[in-house]
Amino acid sequence: MCGIVGYVGPRQASGLLVEGLRRLEYRGYDSAGITILGPDGDLHTVKRAGKLDELDRAIAVDRPAGTCGIGHTRWATHGPPTRDNAHPHTSADGSIALVHNGIIENAGTLRTKLQAEGVVFRSETDTEVVVHLVDRLWVKGGTLEDAVAKALEQVIGAYGIAVVSSRDPNKIVVARNGSPLLLGVGNDGEVLVGSDAAAVIAHTRNVVYLDDGDYAVLTPDGYRTYHLRQGPVQRQVHRVTWDLEAIEKGGFEHFMLKEIFEQPRSLEDVMRGRLLEEEGAARLGGVTVSDADLQGIERIVLTACGTSWHSALIGEYMLEELARIPTKVEYASEFRYKNPVVDEKTLVIVISQSGETADTLAALREARRRGAKVMGIVNTVGSTIARETDFGVHLHAGPEIGVASTKAFTSQVAALALFTLYMARRRSLSILEGRKLVAALQALPGQVTEILQQNDRIRELAKVYQDAPNVLYLGRGYQFPVALEGALKLKEVSYIHAEGYPAAEMKHGPIALIDENMPVVFLAPRDGVYHKVVSNIEEVKARDGQVIAVVNNGAEELLGIVDHFIQIPETHPALLPILTVIPLQLLAYHIALLRGCDVDQPRNLAKSVTVE
Ligand code: G6P
């Protein structure tokens, strides 16, 4: 969602800010802007609706000079994506400018109050109230940070903000509550701020993650961190382990394709050092709970959103089948508003690529409030979810930039398999079964490479179905969540309506849709329900449906029945989703490309949904 960047130091800021915003583009946005403190002592704001190229063109005309500034990419929540609603927002006299991520919940009340005091609003955003509050609460002779801290006392909601002012120049004040924000501590008297590390990584790897309730003052002399209630605080400097290359396309046309092709490596990375061949078990250094505590777990609740929710569904099948622990999956957005049955004997596992999804974070907090142990399966090191969980497993998949999640999904499923093995070997799984699973996990990267070699064939298949108005995805058991994920991938990037269903449920509704124009993608690898799925395929063919099937190598009996097939190698049934999803990712990618869609930044979507 929205992105924040800020710079103060010796260099010209405008180019650096736009470059930082470009690195945040992947999060999704629909307008952008910057404010620079000029050599004349005034603030200069340039903002535009649309993509960063629009902003770049405007900057080329205005050429704002100055070495201190803030920038923002906005994903509209309150008010449409117009120039007026774009950030930065400024005070009436133009002496304060502010950018904001998140949602101010009491914006309506504050707006009414400020309007009654004579403030004229120029946008429909919730953000604008904050800049006017800072303005009104600024005590003559006081500092920007004091005014910001006072304003925040009145604000309810989620925010990451960055503020500059010509009244207290060469300074950026930033604050966070619920929306991610980090400082980039550069060399040579420069300090940056970003809503994620991608915004600052070109200039420094040393970052300071702010906690909720923190604010910080950035000047060319360094930075100071405070907590709104506790006063001055020290926050640790972390070193980002990945480099710029990880957030560049590396010769691929799109991030989505690059990330699909990175999966052999990301799978190796999630398993590295974690498999115990002899014992047929897993070692998880981040699962820092005692065996006694693990034994005490009576049930597991997995919670997540989007693609991560699909990997949670696969985790449910694994944990029940192999570790024999009653497991339930909840949408994070539903979990928090129910009265979930969760207590100290429940392990709640939150799954998130970004570690910042607002609903997932809220579910985590609700679970903790109810006394559950909370584990994270998170990709982004240092993210809020990673920091707030009791313990967890990092994916080490590297930054995922394509909005449609691909490599994070397969790494999540692999991490869930590792955790299942970890639990199952402490409970009922035999060493022999454990070793089989370990061997199957080790074979995955090579098998994924094999599937990726069919890319050209899948591109050809995409040509056949690029104009389909609807596509149905069907699978059973472990393949049901893959059907959901395949449908989601297609919807997200190609805007074709697609639905995933448990294959047998087809007869309770979707079968009515089947005719010669309805492509049906079947996940039909050889597993415990294979023959049942073959019957479902026959049912679709009997109604003239077009069938594309993902099958195991050598499934000759199916090849004559289906219209198209993609073959994948054999593996443990619990790991099959990691293989069957790959052709579906590629199919969605190629169909979207053929339809001329913006694959990496599909309309209306955001990479990390940091509002409820
Ligand atoms: C957004 C993204 C999806 C992602 C979901 C959950 O909707 O577009 O790709 O699966 O959020 O994100 P998370 O970072 O929590 O896994």
XYZ file of C-alpha atoms and ligand atoms in Angstrom:
628
model
C 0.000 0.000 0.000
C 1.123 3.602 0.464
C 4.855 4.197 0.625
C 6.868 6.772 2.564
C 10.373 7.994 1.949
C 12.372 10.866 3.424
C 15.915 12.200 3.201
C 18.000 14.717 5.084
C 21.724 15.103 4.431
C 24.217 16.767 2.128
C 22.808 15.589 -1.241
C 20.003 16.986 -3.400
C 16.849 15.276 -2.160
C 14.358 15.238 -5.063
C 16.097 12.572 -7.174
C 16.740 10.424 -4.110
C 13.116 10.665 -3.033
C 11.741 9.661 -6.440
C 14.228 6.793 -6.626
C 13.080 5.634 -3.178
C 9.435 5.897 -4.277
C 10.230 3.788 -7.355
C 11.500 1.061 -5.098
C 8.182 1.183 -3.246
C 6.083 1.136 -6.439
C 5.482 -2.582 -6.055
C 3.381 -1.983 -2.966
C 0.618 -0.518 -5.151
C -0.316 3.173 -5.459
C -2.359 5.562 -7.553
C -0.788 8.998 -6.928
C 2.519 10.362 -5.664
C 4.231 13.496 -4.405
C 7.249 15.056 -2.726
C 7.991 18.121 -0.605
C 11.461 19.669 -0.476
C 12.740 22.393 1.802
C 14.243 24.854 -0.679
C 17.319 27.089 -0.285
C 14.846 30.004 -0.067
C 13.634 28.551 3.239
C 10.205 27.596 1.860
C 8.643 24.202 1.273
C 8.063 23.178 -2.352
C 5.510 20.474 -3.021
C 5.028 18.624 -6.304
C 2.319 15.966 -6.520
C 0.374 14.198 -9.223
C -2.374 11.648 -9.729
C -1.219 8.519 -11.549
C 2.118 6.792 -11.791
C 5.579 8.062 -10.836
C 6.358 9.012 -14.437
C 3.761 11.781 -14.083
C 5.475 13.035 -10.951
C 8.873 12.776 -12.617
C 7.672 14.945 -15.509
C 6.342 17.570 -13.107
C 9.598 17.559 -11.125
C 11.563 18.053 -14.355
C 9.608 21.293 -14.847
C 9.654 22.591 -11.247
C 13.154 21.258 -10.373
C 12.779 21.710 -6.617
C 16.229 22.125 -5.062
C 17.072 21.270 -1.464
C 18.644 18.611 0.713
C 15.774 17.762 3.038
C 12.452 16.324 1.913
C 9.727 13.716 2.117
C 7.870 11.692 -0.526
C 4.830 9.449 -0.753
C 3.010 7.013 -2.987
C -0.690 6.892 -2.140
C -3.124 3.977 -2.427
C -6.535 5.636 -2.091
C -8.664 4.881 0.958
C -10.423 8.172 1.837
C -11.224 10.004 -1.404
C -10.342 9.193 -5.019
C -6.762 9.247 -6.389
C -6.695 12.912 -7.444
C -3.880 15.454 -7.239
C -5.565 17.199 -4.296
C -5.820 13.984 -2.356
C -2.205 13.011 -3.093
C 0.353 13.521 -0.318
C 2.203 15.542 0.984
C -0.552 17.601 2.599
C 0.347 21.067 3.808
C -0.804 23.514 6.478
C -2.779 26.586 5.360
C 0.340 28.786 5.195
C 2.355 26.064 3.461
C 4.942 25.922 6.234
C 4.315 22.307 7.275
C 4.071 19.279 4.971
C 3.128 15.771 5.981
C 2.858 12.295 4.449
C 0.908 9.480 6.044
C 0.299 5.756 5.694
C -2.593 4.132 7.524
C -6.037 5.318 8.547
C -6.968 7.980 11.069
C -10.117 6.571 12.635
C -11.298 9.771 14.310
C -10.592 11.906 11.214
C -14.297 12.830 10.898
C -14.534 14.189 14.428
C -11.219 16.040 14.187
C -12.195 17.515 10.828
C -15.486 18.860 12.173
C -13.705 20.352 15.159
C -11.008 21.981 13.026
C -13.577 23.299 10.547
C -15.478 24.883 13.440
C -12.217 26.652 14.320
C -12.014 28.005 10.780
C -9.666 25.532 9.101
C -10.361 25.116 5.387
C -9.707 21.613 4.044
C -8.347 21.102 0.551
C -8.636 17.343 0.272
C -10.974 14.510 1.193
C -8.267 12.567 3.001
C -8.115 11.558 6.636
C -4.450 12.661 6.580
C -5.074 16.361 6.200
C -6.454 16.666 9.746
C -3.036 15.739 11.150
C -1.143 18.511 9.394
C -3.693 21.089 10.563
C -3.483 19.745 14.099
C 0.320 20.049 14.072
C -0.080 23.616 12.839
C -2.577 24.602 15.525
C -0.709 22.927 18.373
C 2.673 24.414 17.496
C 3.638 26.638 20.406
C 5.462 29.808 19.395
C 9.200 29.170 19.615
C 8.652 25.408 20.031
C 9.980 22.576 17.899
C 8.372 20.530 15.133
C 8.714 17.337 17.183
C 6.841 18.836 20.126
C 4.006 19.945 17.860
C 3.827 16.522 16.193
C 3.826 14.707 19.549
C 1.007 16.959 20.784
C -1.025 16.390 17.637
C -0.623 12.633 17.900
C -2.146 12.705 21.392
C -5.444 13.514 19.674
C -5.161 11.024 16.848
C -6.776 7.579 16.991
C -5.862 5.060 14.325
C -2.982 3.613 12.402
C -0.236 5.815 11.100
C 3.266 6.072 9.834
C 3.990 9.764 9.219
C 6.856 11.972 8.112
C 6.696 15.744 8.570
C 8.891 18.663 7.509
C 8.522 22.349 8.202
C 10.100 25.591 7.110
C 9.575 26.845 10.687
C 12.065 24.277 12.020
C 14.191 23.574 8.940
C 16.559 20.720 7.978
C 14.656 18.260 10.091
C 12.234 15.418 9.460
C 9.988 14.201 12.249
C 8.555 10.726 11.803
C 6.185 8.659 13.949
C 4.583 5.257 13.800
C 1.601 3.505 15.267
C 0.480 0.418 13.380
C 2.049 1.291 10.007
C 5.645 0.236 9.366
C 8.418 2.814 9.388
C 12.176 2.492 9.597
C 15.136 4.821 9.629
C 18.064 4.304 7.292
C 21.237 5.416 9.012
C 23.639 6.497 6.299
C 27.223 7.632 6.359
C 28.364 11.218 5.926
C 25.591 12.909 7.836
C 22.587 11.531 6.006
C 19.532 9.909 7.486
C 16.641 8.407 5.552
C 13.214 7.151 6.421
C 11.208 4.535 4.567
C 8.050 2.518 5.016
C 10.099 -0.500 4.048
C 13.773 -1.261 3.644
C 13.517 -1.208 -0.158
C 13.217 2.601 0.009
C 16.583 3.094 1.695
C 18.682 0.066 0.751
C 20.426 1.848 -2.147
C 22.027 4.164 0.412
C 22.450 2.185 3.592
C 21.953 -1.298 5.017
C 21.777 -0.019 8.601
C 18.174 0.365 9.653
C 16.297 1.158 12.842
C 12.762 -0.243 13.027
C 10.439 2.035 14.961
C 7.952 0.491 17.386
C 4.338 1.539 17.815
C 4.209 4.780 19.797
C 7.715 5.811 18.689
C 8.678 9.031 17.016
C 12.067 10.185 15.771
C 13.836 13.362 14.803
C 16.149 13.177 11.784
C 18.749 15.861 11.056
C 22.076 15.931 9.185
C 23.692 15.422 12.600
C 21.949 12.097 13.180
C 18.698 10.900 14.690
C 17.010 10.694 18.067
C 14.235 8.246 18.961
C 11.459 8.815 21.480
C 8.324 7.101 22.654
C 5.208 9.225 22.974
C 4.696 8.157 26.608
C 8.159 7.007 27.717
C 10.274 9.882 26.373
C 13.746 9.201 24.897
C 14.332 5.531 23.944
C 17.144 3.633 22.223
C 16.251 1.388 19.294
C 18.675 -1.171 17.955
C 20.388 -0.733 14.576
C 19.805 -3.809 12.359
C 21.694 -4.755 9.235
C 19.610 -5.671 6.196
C 21.066 -8.873 4.765
C 19.808 -8.646 1.178
C 21.101 -6.209 -1.396
C 19.822 -4.071 -4.238
C 19.992 -6.949 -6.705
C 17.243 -8.718 -4.769
C 14.800 -5.935 -5.613
C 15.785 -5.577 -9.265
C 14.526 -7.611 -12.196
C 17.824 -9.316 -13.004
C 17.136 -9.719 -16.726
C 13.527 -10.873 -16.368
C 10.726 -8.942 -17.985
C 8.719 -8.836 -14.757
C 9.278 -9.373 -11.059
C 6.534 -11.996 -11.069
C 8.409 -14.104 -13.625
C 11.719 -13.578 -11.839
C 10.167 -14.685 -8.573
C 8.533 -17.742 -10.152
C 11.942 -18.730 -11.489
C 13.610 -18.054 -8.146
C 11.648 -20.826 -6.473
C 14.280 -23.574 -6.676
C 16.576 -21.254 -4.730
C 13.980 -19.901 -2.308
C 12.993 -23.487 -1.474
C 16.620 -24.357 -0.785
C 16.878 -21.273 1.402
C 13.859 -22.100 3.541
C 15.195 -25.627 4.164
C 18.857 -24.773 4.607
C 20.205 -26.217 7.875
C 16.738 -27.277 8.947
C 16.537 -30.901 7.756
C 17.835 -33.782 9.865
C 18.257 -36.694 7.464
C 19.211 -39.393 9.992
C 16.496 -38.521 12.478
C 13.914 -37.933 9.747
C 13.101 -34.665 11.486
C 13.466 -30.896 11.322
C 15.523 -28.418 13.322
C 13.902 -25.021 13.750
C 16.141 -22.608 15.608
C 13.433 -19.958 15.748
C 10.962 -22.215 17.548
C 12.173 -21.204 20.952
C 9.604 -22.975 23.134
C 10.190 -25.893 25.429
C 9.226 -29.410 24.430
C 6.874 -29.466 27.420
C 5.077 -26.394 26.044
C 4.874 -27.971 22.608
C 3.455 -31.161 24.118
C 0.846 -29.068 25.899
C -0.576 -27.731 22.632
C -4.026 -29.204 22.128
C -5.029 -27.420 18.957
C -3.654 -25.134 16.298
C -5.303 -22.170 14.615
C -3.688 -20.899 11.428
C -4.583 -17.389 10.375
C -3.578 -15.242 7.388
C -4.922 -13.343 4.359
C -4.823 -13.880 0.594
C -2.246 -16.292 -0.724
C -0.868 -16.813 2.764
C -4.344 -18.024 3.768
C -4.108 -20.640 1.039
C -0.822 -21.919 2.395
C -2.490 -22.040 5.823
C -5.154 -24.349 4.352
C -2.426 -26.695 3.145
C -0.870 -26.511 6.618
C -4.169 -27.634 8.103
C -4.157 -30.782 5.962
C -0.518 -31.490 6.876
C -0.799 -30.892 10.612
C -3.937 -32.992 10.984
C -2.747 -35.832 8.790
C 0.858 -36.113 9.882
C 1.072 -34.532 13.342
C -2.501 -35.499 14.359
C -3.190 -32.113 15.953
C -6.704 -30.647 15.565
C -6.172 -27.632 13.325
C -8.397 -24.879 12.039
C -7.817 -22.085 9.528
C -9.317 -18.632 9.939
C -9.225 -15.577 7.713
C -7.363 -13.074 9.871
C -10.049 -10.482 9.122
C -12.732 -12.823 10.518
C -10.748 -14.149 13.453
C -10.504 -10.786 15.137
C -14.217 -10.037 15.059
C -15.380 -13.466 16.168
C -15.179 -14.818 19.638
C -12.503 -17.368 18.746
C -12.024 -20.409 20.965
C -8.389 -19.794 21.753
C -6.598 -20.285 25.068
C -3.150 -21.043 26.457
C -3.330 -24.582 25.049
C -3.849 -23.219 21.539
C -0.991 -22.454 19.201
C -1.930 -19.674 16.815
C 0.254 -19.564 13.703
C 0.137 -16.323 11.746
C 1.430 -16.487 8.184
C 2.463 -13.403 6.279
C 4.907 -12.634 3.502
C 5.198 -8.947 4.374
C 4.729 -9.268 8.117
C 2.672 -6.061 7.942
C -0.842 -7.089 6.863
C -3.142 -5.144 9.179
C -5.742 -7.882 9.685
C -3.116 -10.549 10.325
C -1.397 -8.299 12.840
C -4.708 -7.615 14.584
C -5.445 -11.362 14.716
C -2.014 -11.931 16.254
C -2.707 -9.353 18.949
C -6.153 -10.788 19.648
C -4.669 -14.296 19.988
C -2.050 -13.045 22.437
C -4.693 -11.216 24.422
C -6.480 -14.530 24.837
C -3.352 -16.226 26.138
C -2.457 -18.319 23.085
C 1.123 -18.993 22.086
C 1.675 -17.171 18.835
C 4.059 -18.355 16.164
C 4.928 -16.498 12.960
C 5.749 -17.801 9.505
C 7.014 -14.583 7.986
C 9.269 -13.592 5.118
C 10.213 -10.029 6.042
C 12.784 -9.956 8.831
C 12.185 -7.045 11.204
C 8.522 -6.684 10.196
C 5.926 -5.996 12.858
C 4.464 -9.512 12.802
C 7.923 -11.082 13.009
C 8.685 -8.923 16.017
C 5.396 -9.404 17.848
C 5.123 -13.190 17.632
C 6.499 -15.310 20.497
C 8.624 -17.393 18.141
C 8.626 -18.411 14.513
C 10.128 -19.511 11.255
C 11.526 -17.016 8.753
C 11.171 -17.916 5.076
C 14.424 -16.315 3.852
C 12.853 -16.066 0.377
C 14.300 -12.576 -0.182
C 12.091 -9.578 -0.997
C 8.988 -10.420 -3.011
C 8.129 -7.485 -5.262
C 5.469 -8.824 -7.670
C 2.086 -8.060 -6.116
C 0.859 -11.579 -6.845
C 2.668 -13.789 -4.365
C 4.555 -16.751 -5.844
C 7.832 -17.689 -4.193
C 6.550 -16.712 -0.754
C 3.669 -19.188 -1.183
C 5.868 -22.189 -1.953
C 8.256 -21.212 0.849
C 5.333 -20.922 3.267
C 4.146 -24.402 2.326
C 7.696 -25.736 2.762
C 7.980 -23.991 6.149
C 4.656 -25.515 7.205
C 5.957 -28.925 6.125
C 9.077 -28.377 8.250
C 6.987 -27.370 11.238
C 4.658 -30.332 10.702
C 7.673 -32.627 10.659
C 8.993 -30.933 13.780
C 5.730 -31.531 15.629
C 4.887 -34.899 14.088
C 8.213 -36.483 15.058
C 7.596 -35.362 18.639
C 4.222 -37.065 18.516
C 3.348 -40.023 16.347
C 5.267 -39.938 13.055
C 7.755 -42.810 12.659
C 11.393 -42.198 11.819
C 10.887 -43.957 8.485
C 7.983 -41.738 7.519
C 9.996 -38.752 8.716
C 12.941 -39.732 6.512
C 10.640 -40.089 3.505
C 9.380 -36.567 4.042
C 12.920 -35.209 4.472
C 14.044 -36.878 1.242
C 11.014 -35.534 -0.588
C 11.709 -32.013 0.707
C 15.318 -32.225 -0.439
C 14.230 -33.206 -3.941
C 11.852 -30.250 -4.349
C 14.239 -27.586 -5.736
C 15.347 -29.901 -8.563
C 11.765 -30.893 -9.317
C 10.653 -27.266 -9.482
C 13.487 -26.585 -11.943
C 12.153 -29.430 -14.085
C 8.651 -27.936 -14.116
C 9.976 -24.488 -14.986
C 11.457 -25.980 -18.151
C 7.892 -26.258 -19.438
C 7.531 -22.491 -19.481
C 7.317 -22.296 -23.291
C 4.685 -25.000 -23.419
C 2.625 -23.161 -20.784
C 2.946 -19.938 -22.797
C 1.413 -21.761 -25.772
C -1.398 -23.029 -23.567
C -1.998 -19.470 -22.369
C -2.644 -18.426 -25.992
C -5.514 -20.920 -26.195
C -7.240 -19.598 -23.080
C -6.311 -15.895 -23.027
C -9.832 -14.800 -23.968
C -11.755 -17.055 -21.591
C -14.219 -15.007 -19.562
C -14.254 -17.535 -16.700
C -12.035 -20.364 -15.542
C -12.809 -23.005 -12.929
C -10.018 -24.623 -10.868
C -10.725 -27.950 -9.173
C -8.742 -30.129 -6.801
C -9.278 -32.371 -3.792
C -7.424 -32.857 -0.521
C -4.075 -31.077 -0.631
C -4.970 -29.878 -4.110
C -8.102 -27.995 -3.058
C -6.108 -25.031 -1.655
C -3.976 -25.141 -4.819
C -7.165 -24.776 -6.867
C -7.996 -21.668 -4.798
C -4.492 -20.310 -5.283
C -4.502 -20.986 -9.043
C -7.809 -19.133 -9.383
C -6.560 -16.243 -7.248
C -3.380 -15.888 -9.323
C -5.408 -15.704 -12.536
C -7.902 -13.178 -11.106
C -5.178 -10.973 -9.650
C -3.040 -10.549 -12.725
C -5.322 -11.157 -15.738
C -8.695 -9.910 -14.372
C -10.372 -13.071 -15.679
C -13.051 -14.297 -13.330
C -11.851 -17.553 -11.813
C -13.058 -19.779 -9.015
C -11.435 -22.575 -7.069
C -13.533 -25.415 -5.734
C -13.089 -28.819 -4.102
C -13.509 -31.045 -7.164
C -16.437 -33.065 -5.809
C -18.324 -29.954 -4.745
C -18.554 -29.111 -8.418
C -21.702 -31.196 -8.578
C -23.357 -28.911 -6.049
C -23.345 -25.859 -8.271
C -20.465 -25.056 -10.620
C -21.361 -27.985 -12.893
C -24.256 -25.842 -14.103
C -21.698 -23.477 -15.665
C -19.957 -26.132 -17.701
C -20.269 -26.055 -21.465
C -17.841 -26.029 -24.399
C -16.706 -22.495 -23.462
C -15.744 -23.243 -19.887
C -12.094 -24.110 -19.261
C -11.624 -26.229 -16.144
C -8.168 -26.632 -14.647
C -7.906 -29.912 -12.743
C -5.192 -30.628 -10.230
C -4.873 -34.359 -10.730
C -1.544 -35.659 -9.415
C -1.435 -39.287 -8.293
C -2.378 -39.122 -4.605
C -4.980 -40.759 -2.361
C -7.906 -39.144 -4.215
C -6.549 -39.449 -7.751
C -9.192 -41.870 -9.010
C -11.968 -39.722 -7.584
C -10.570 -36.723 -9.441
C -10.408 -38.736 -12.661
C -14.170 -39.365 -12.272
C -14.710 -35.622 -11.828
C -12.752 -34.997 -15.027
C -15.003 -37.463 -16.864
C -18.029 -35.572 -15.569
C -16.720 -32.316 -17.025
C -15.809 -33.936 -20.332
C -19.292 -35.493 -20.543
C -20.611 -31.912 -20.574
C -18.166 -30.722 -23.246
C -16.028 -28.691 -20.817
C -12.426 -27.921 -21.794
C -10.036 -29.667 -19.390
C -6.482 -28.623 -18.611
C -4.964 -31.079 -16.153
C -1.862 -30.948 -14.006
C -0.833 -34.606 -13.780
C 2.153 -36.675 -12.736
C 4.682 -37.817 -15.280
C 3.411 -41.023 -16.853
C -0.310 -40.558 -16.109
C -1.081 -41.963 -19.608
C -4.625 -42.953 -18.716
C -5.548 -39.265 -18.491
C -3.725 -37.928 -21.494
C -6.353 -39.168 -23.959
C -9.258 -37.708 -21.981
C -8.097 -34.175 -21.236
C -7.640 -31.358 -23.757
C -4.287 -30.190 -22.387
C -1.974 -31.416 -19.677
C 1.110 -30.319 -17.815
C 3.236 -32.977 -16.199
C 4.985 -32.760 -12.854
C 7.246 -35.211 -10.987
C 6.073 -37.456 -8.103
C 6.552 -36.420 -4.488
C 5.057 -36.932 -1.019
C 1.336 -35.997 -1.295
C 1.752 -33.285 1.359
C 4.393 -31.579 -0.778
C 2.569 -31.876 -4.086
C 1.097 -28.342 -3.765
C 4.611 -26.930 -4.117
C 4.869 -28.614 -7.513
C 1.309 -28.326 -8.822
C 1.111 -24.589 -8.161
C 4.095 -23.760 -10.391
C 2.312 -24.365 -13.741
C -0.658 -22.359 -12.437
C 1.584 -19.403 -11.590
C 3.085 -19.518 -15.074
C -0.315 -19.905 -16.733
C -1.664 -16.833 -14.916
C 1.473 -14.862 -15.768
C 1.347 -15.651 -19.501
C -2.392 -15.115 -19.828
C -2.051 -11.712 -18.118
C 0.822 -10.757 -20.369
C -1.105 -11.746 -23.501
C -4.020 -9.636 -22.323
C -1.729 -6.643 -21.883
C -2.177 -6.451 -18.105
C 0.258 -4.827 -15.689
C 1.522 -8.090 -14.225
C 3.622 -6.690 -11.392
C 1.168 -4.025 -10.306
C -2.358 -5.193 -11.054
C -5.061 -2.556 -10.775
C -6.437 -1.836 -7.305
C -4.212 -4.365 -5.574
C -1.544 -3.649 -3.004
C 1.384 -5.832 -2.075
C 0.937 -5.359 1.587
C -2.467 -4.380 2.897
C -1.705 -2.219 5.888
C -5.258 -1.002 6.456
C -8.194 -3.011 7.732
C -2.220 -8.796 -0.450
C -1.287 -9.287 -1.533
C -1.329 -10.806 -1.611
C -1.012 -11.405 -0.244
C -1.913 -10.848 0.850
C -1.423 -11.247 2.236
O -3.521 -9.049 -0.810
O -1.651 -8.737 -2.782
O -0.390 -11.272 -2.557
O -1.156 -12.794 -0.307
O -1.926 -9.431 0.811
O -0.175 -10.635 2.465
P 0.907 -11.123 3.467
O 2.050 -10.175 3.286
O 0.314 -11.025 4.854
O 1.269 -12.524 3.139
